Amino acid sequence: MSHFKRLPEFEKEIKKLSQKYPSLEKDIIDLEDVLRVLPTGSGKNFTIIHSTEKMVLVKTRLACKSLRDRSMRIIYAFHNEEVTFA
Protein backbone atom coordinates (compact mmCIF):
# COMPACT_ATOMS: atom_id res chain seq x y z
CA MET A 1 0.00 0.00 0.00
CA SER A 2 1.43 3.34 -1.02
CA HIS A 3 1.50 6.33 1.29
CA PHE A 4 1.32 9.80 -0.25
CA LYS A 5 3.02 12.70 1.50
CA ARG A 6 2.46 16.19 0.14
CA LEU A 7 5.00 18.92 0.78
CA PRO A 8 3.71 22.19 2.31
CA GLU A 9 4.68 24.09 -0.84
CA PHE A 10 2.61 21.69 -2.95
CA GLU A 11 -0.40 22.05 -0.63
CA LYS A 12 -0.16 25.85 -0.81
CA GLU A 13 -0.06 25.82 -4.63
CA ILE A 14 -2.96 23.35 -4.87
CA LYS A 15 -5.07 25.45 -2.52
CA LYS A 16 -4.42 28.54 -4.65
CA LEU A 17 -4.98 26.76 -7.97
CA SER A 18 -8.13 24.96 -6.75
CA GLN A 19 -9.92 28.30 -6.57
CA LYS A 20 -9.39 28.75 -10.30
CA TYR A 21 -9.64 25.05 -11.26
CA PRO A 22 -12.30 23.40 -9.05
CA SER A 23 -11.70 19.84 -10.33
CA LEU A 24 -7.98 19.91 -9.43
CA GLU A 25 -8.18 18.21 -6.03
CA LYS A 26 -10.30 15.35 -7.45
CA ASP A 27 -7.90 15.03 -10.40
CA ILE A 28 -4.94 14.67 -8.01
CA ILE A 29 -6.81 11.98 -6.06
CA ASP A 30 -7.39 10.16 -9.36
CA LEU A 31 -3.65 10.40 -10.10
CA GLU A 32 -2.89 8.94 -6.66
CA ASP A 33 -5.18 5.99 -7.49
CA VAL A 34 -3.16 5.34 -10.66
CA LEU A 35 0.14 5.63 -8.78
CA ARG A 36 -1.00 3.04 -6.23
CA VAL A 37 -1.08 0.51 -9.08
CA LEU A 38 1.85 1.82 -11.18
CA PRO A 39 4.16 3.93 -8.94
CA THR A 40 6.33 5.18 -11.80
CA GLY A 41 3.44 5.49 -14.20
CA SER A 42 3.01 4.15 -17.68
CA GLY A 43 2.77 5.72 -21.11
CA LYS A 44 3.91 8.92 -22.75
CA ASN A 45 2.67 11.19 -19.93
CA PHE A 46 5.20 9.81 -17.42
CA THR A 47 8.93 10.56 -17.73
CA ILE A 48 11.57 9.30 -15.30
CA ILE A 49 13.86 12.26 -14.61
CA HIS A 50 16.27 10.60 -12.18
CA SER A 51 16.61 7.15 -10.67
CA THR A 52 18.62 5.63 -7.81
CA GLU A 53 18.29 2.42 -5.83
CA LYS A 54 16.06 4.07 -3.22
CA MET A 55 14.22 6.75 -5.21
CA VAL A 56 12.74 7.51 -8.63
CA LEU A 57 11.93 11.10 -9.66
CA VAL A 58 9.08 11.26 -12.18
CA LYS A 59 7.51 14.09 -14.20
CA THR A 60 3.91 13.59 -15.31
CA ARG A 61 1.13 15.46 -17.02
CA LEU A 62 -2.06 15.73 -14.96
CA ALA A 63 -5.21 15.92 -17.05
CA CYS A 64 -7.24 18.53 -15.17
CA LYS A 65 -10.92 18.52 -16.16
CA SER A 66 -11.22 22.26 -15.45
CA LEU A 67 -8.50 22.96 -18.03
CA ARG A 68 -10.44 21.05 -20.72
CA ASP A 69 -7.84 20.08 -23.37
CA ARG A 70 -4.74 21.12 -21.41
CA SER A 71 -2.80 19.62 -18.53
CA MET A 72 -0.58 20.52 -15.57
CA ARG A 73 2.90 19.22 -14.90
CA ILE A 74 3.50 17.41 -11.62
CA ILE A 75 6.86 16.15 -10.41
CA TYR A 76 6.90 13.47 -7.74
CA ALA A 77 9.40 11.20 -6.02
CA PHE A 78 8.75 7.51 -5.44
CA HIS A 79 10.67 6.20 -2.40
CA ASN A 80 10.22 2.44 -2.27
CA GLU A 81 6.66 2.56 -0.89
CA GLU A 82 6.22 6.33 -0.37
CA VAL A 83 5.33 9.02 -2.93
CA THR A 84 6.17 12.69 -2.23
CA PHE A 85 4.62 15.45 -4.36
CA ALA A 86 6.71 18.55 -4.97
Tab-separated table of C-alpha atoms in Angstrom:
chain	number	residue	atom	x	y	z
A	1	MET	CA	0.000	0.000	0.000
A	2	SER	CA	1.425	3.342	-1.018
A	3	HIS	CA	1.504	6.327	1.290
A	4	PHE	CA	1.319	9.799	-0.250
A	5	LYS	CA	3.016	12.695	1.495
A	6	ARG	CA	2.459	16.195	0.141
A	7	LEU	CA	4.999	18.917	0.780
A	8	PRO	CA	3.711	22.191	2.314
A	9	GLU	CA	4.684	24.093	-0.842
A	10	PHE	CA	2.608	21.686	-2.947
A	11	GLU	CA	-0.403	22.045	-0.630
A	12	LYS	CA	-0.158	25.852	-0.814
A	13	GLU	CA	-0.064	25.819	-4.626
A	14	ILE	CA	-2.957	23.347	-4.869
A	15	LYS	CA	-5.070	25.450	-2.518
A	16	LYS	CA	-4.419	28.540	-4.646
A	17	LEU	CA	-4.979	26.757	-7.968
A	18	SER	CA	-8.125	24.960	-6.752
A	19	GLN	CA	-9.918	28.296	-6.568
A	20	LYS	CA	-9.390	28.751	-10.300
A	21	TYR	CA	-9.636	25.048	-11.256
A	22	PRO	CA	-12.300	23.397	-9.049
A	23	SER	CA	-11.696	19.836	-10.325
A	24	LEU	CA	-7.985	19.908	-9.428
A	25	GLU	CA	-8.185	18.206	-6.026
A	26	LYS	CA	-10.300	15.351	-7.452
A	27	ASP	CA	-7.905	15.027	-10.399
A	28	ILE	CA	-4.944	14.671	-8.007
A	29	ILE	CA	-6.813	11.976	-6.055
A	30	ASP	CA	-7.391	10.159	-9.361
A	31	LEU	CA	-3.649	10.404	-10.097
A	32	GLU	CA	-2.886	8.943	-6.660
A	33	ASP	CA	-5.176	5.994	-7.485
A	34	VAL	CA	-3.161	5.345	-10.655
A	35	LEU	CA	0.140	5.627	-8.775
A	36	ARG	CA	-0.996	3.043	-6.226
A	37	VAL	CA	-1.075	0.506	-9.076
A	38	LEU	CA	1.848	1.821	-11.179
A	39	PRO	CA	4.157	3.925	-8.939
A	40	THR	CA	6.333	5.179	-11.795
A	41	GLY	CA	3.436	5.493	-14.202
A	42	SER	CA	3.011	4.150	-17.682
A	43	GLY	CA	2.773	5.723	-21.110
A	44	LYS	CA	3.915	8.920	-22.748
A	45	ASN	CA	2.668	11.188	-19.929
A	46	PHE	CA	5.200	9.806	-17.421
A	47	THR	CA	8.933	10.562	-17.735
A	48	ILE	CA	11.567	9.303	-15.300
A	49	ILE	CA	13.862	12.261	-14.613
A	50	HIS	CA	16.271	10.605	-12.178
A	51	SER	CA	16.608	7.154	-10.673
A	52	THR	CA	18.620	5.632	-7.812
A	53	GLU	CA	18.286	2.418	-5.828
A	54	LYS	CA	16.056	4.073	-3.217
A	55	MET	CA	14.217	6.755	-5.214
A	56	VAL	CA	12.741	7.513	-8.631
A	57	LEU	CA	11.925	11.101	-9.656
A	58	VAL	CA	9.076	11.261	-12.178
A	59	LYS	CA	7.507	14.086	-14.195
A	60	THR	CA	3.915	13.586	-15.311
A	61	ARG	CA	1.126	15.458	-17.024
A	62	LEU	CA	-2.057	15.727	-14.963
A	63	ALA	CA	-5.213	15.920	-17.051
A	64	CYS	CA	-7.241	18.534	-15.173
A	65	LYS	CA	-10.922	18.519	-16.163
A	66	SER	CA	-11.218	22.262	-15.448
A	67	LEU	CA	-8.498	22.956	-18.026
A	68	ARG	CA	-10.437	21.054	-20.722
A	69	ASP	CA	-7.844	20.077	-23.372
A	70	ARG	CA	-4.738	21.119	-21.411
A	71	SER	CA	-2.797	19.624	-18.531
A	72	MET	CA	-0.579	20.517	-15.570
A	73	ARG	CA	2.901	19.222	-14.900
A	74	ILE	CA	3.497	17.413	-11.622
A	75	ILE	CA	6.864	16.145	-10.412
A	76	TYR	CA	6.904	13.473	-7.745
A	77	ALA	CA	9.399	11.204	-6.020
A	78	PHE	CA	8.753	7.512	-5.443
A	79	HIS	CA	10.669	6.204	-2.404
A	80	ASN	CA	10.218	2.435	-2.270
A	81	GLU	CA	6.655	2.564	-0.889
A	82	GLU	CA	6.215	6.331	-0.372
A	83	VAL	CA	5.335	9.021	-2.932
A	84	THR	CA	6.169	12.689	-2.229
A	85	PHE	CA	4.620	15.451	-4.358
A	86	ALA	CA	6.708	18.552	-4.974
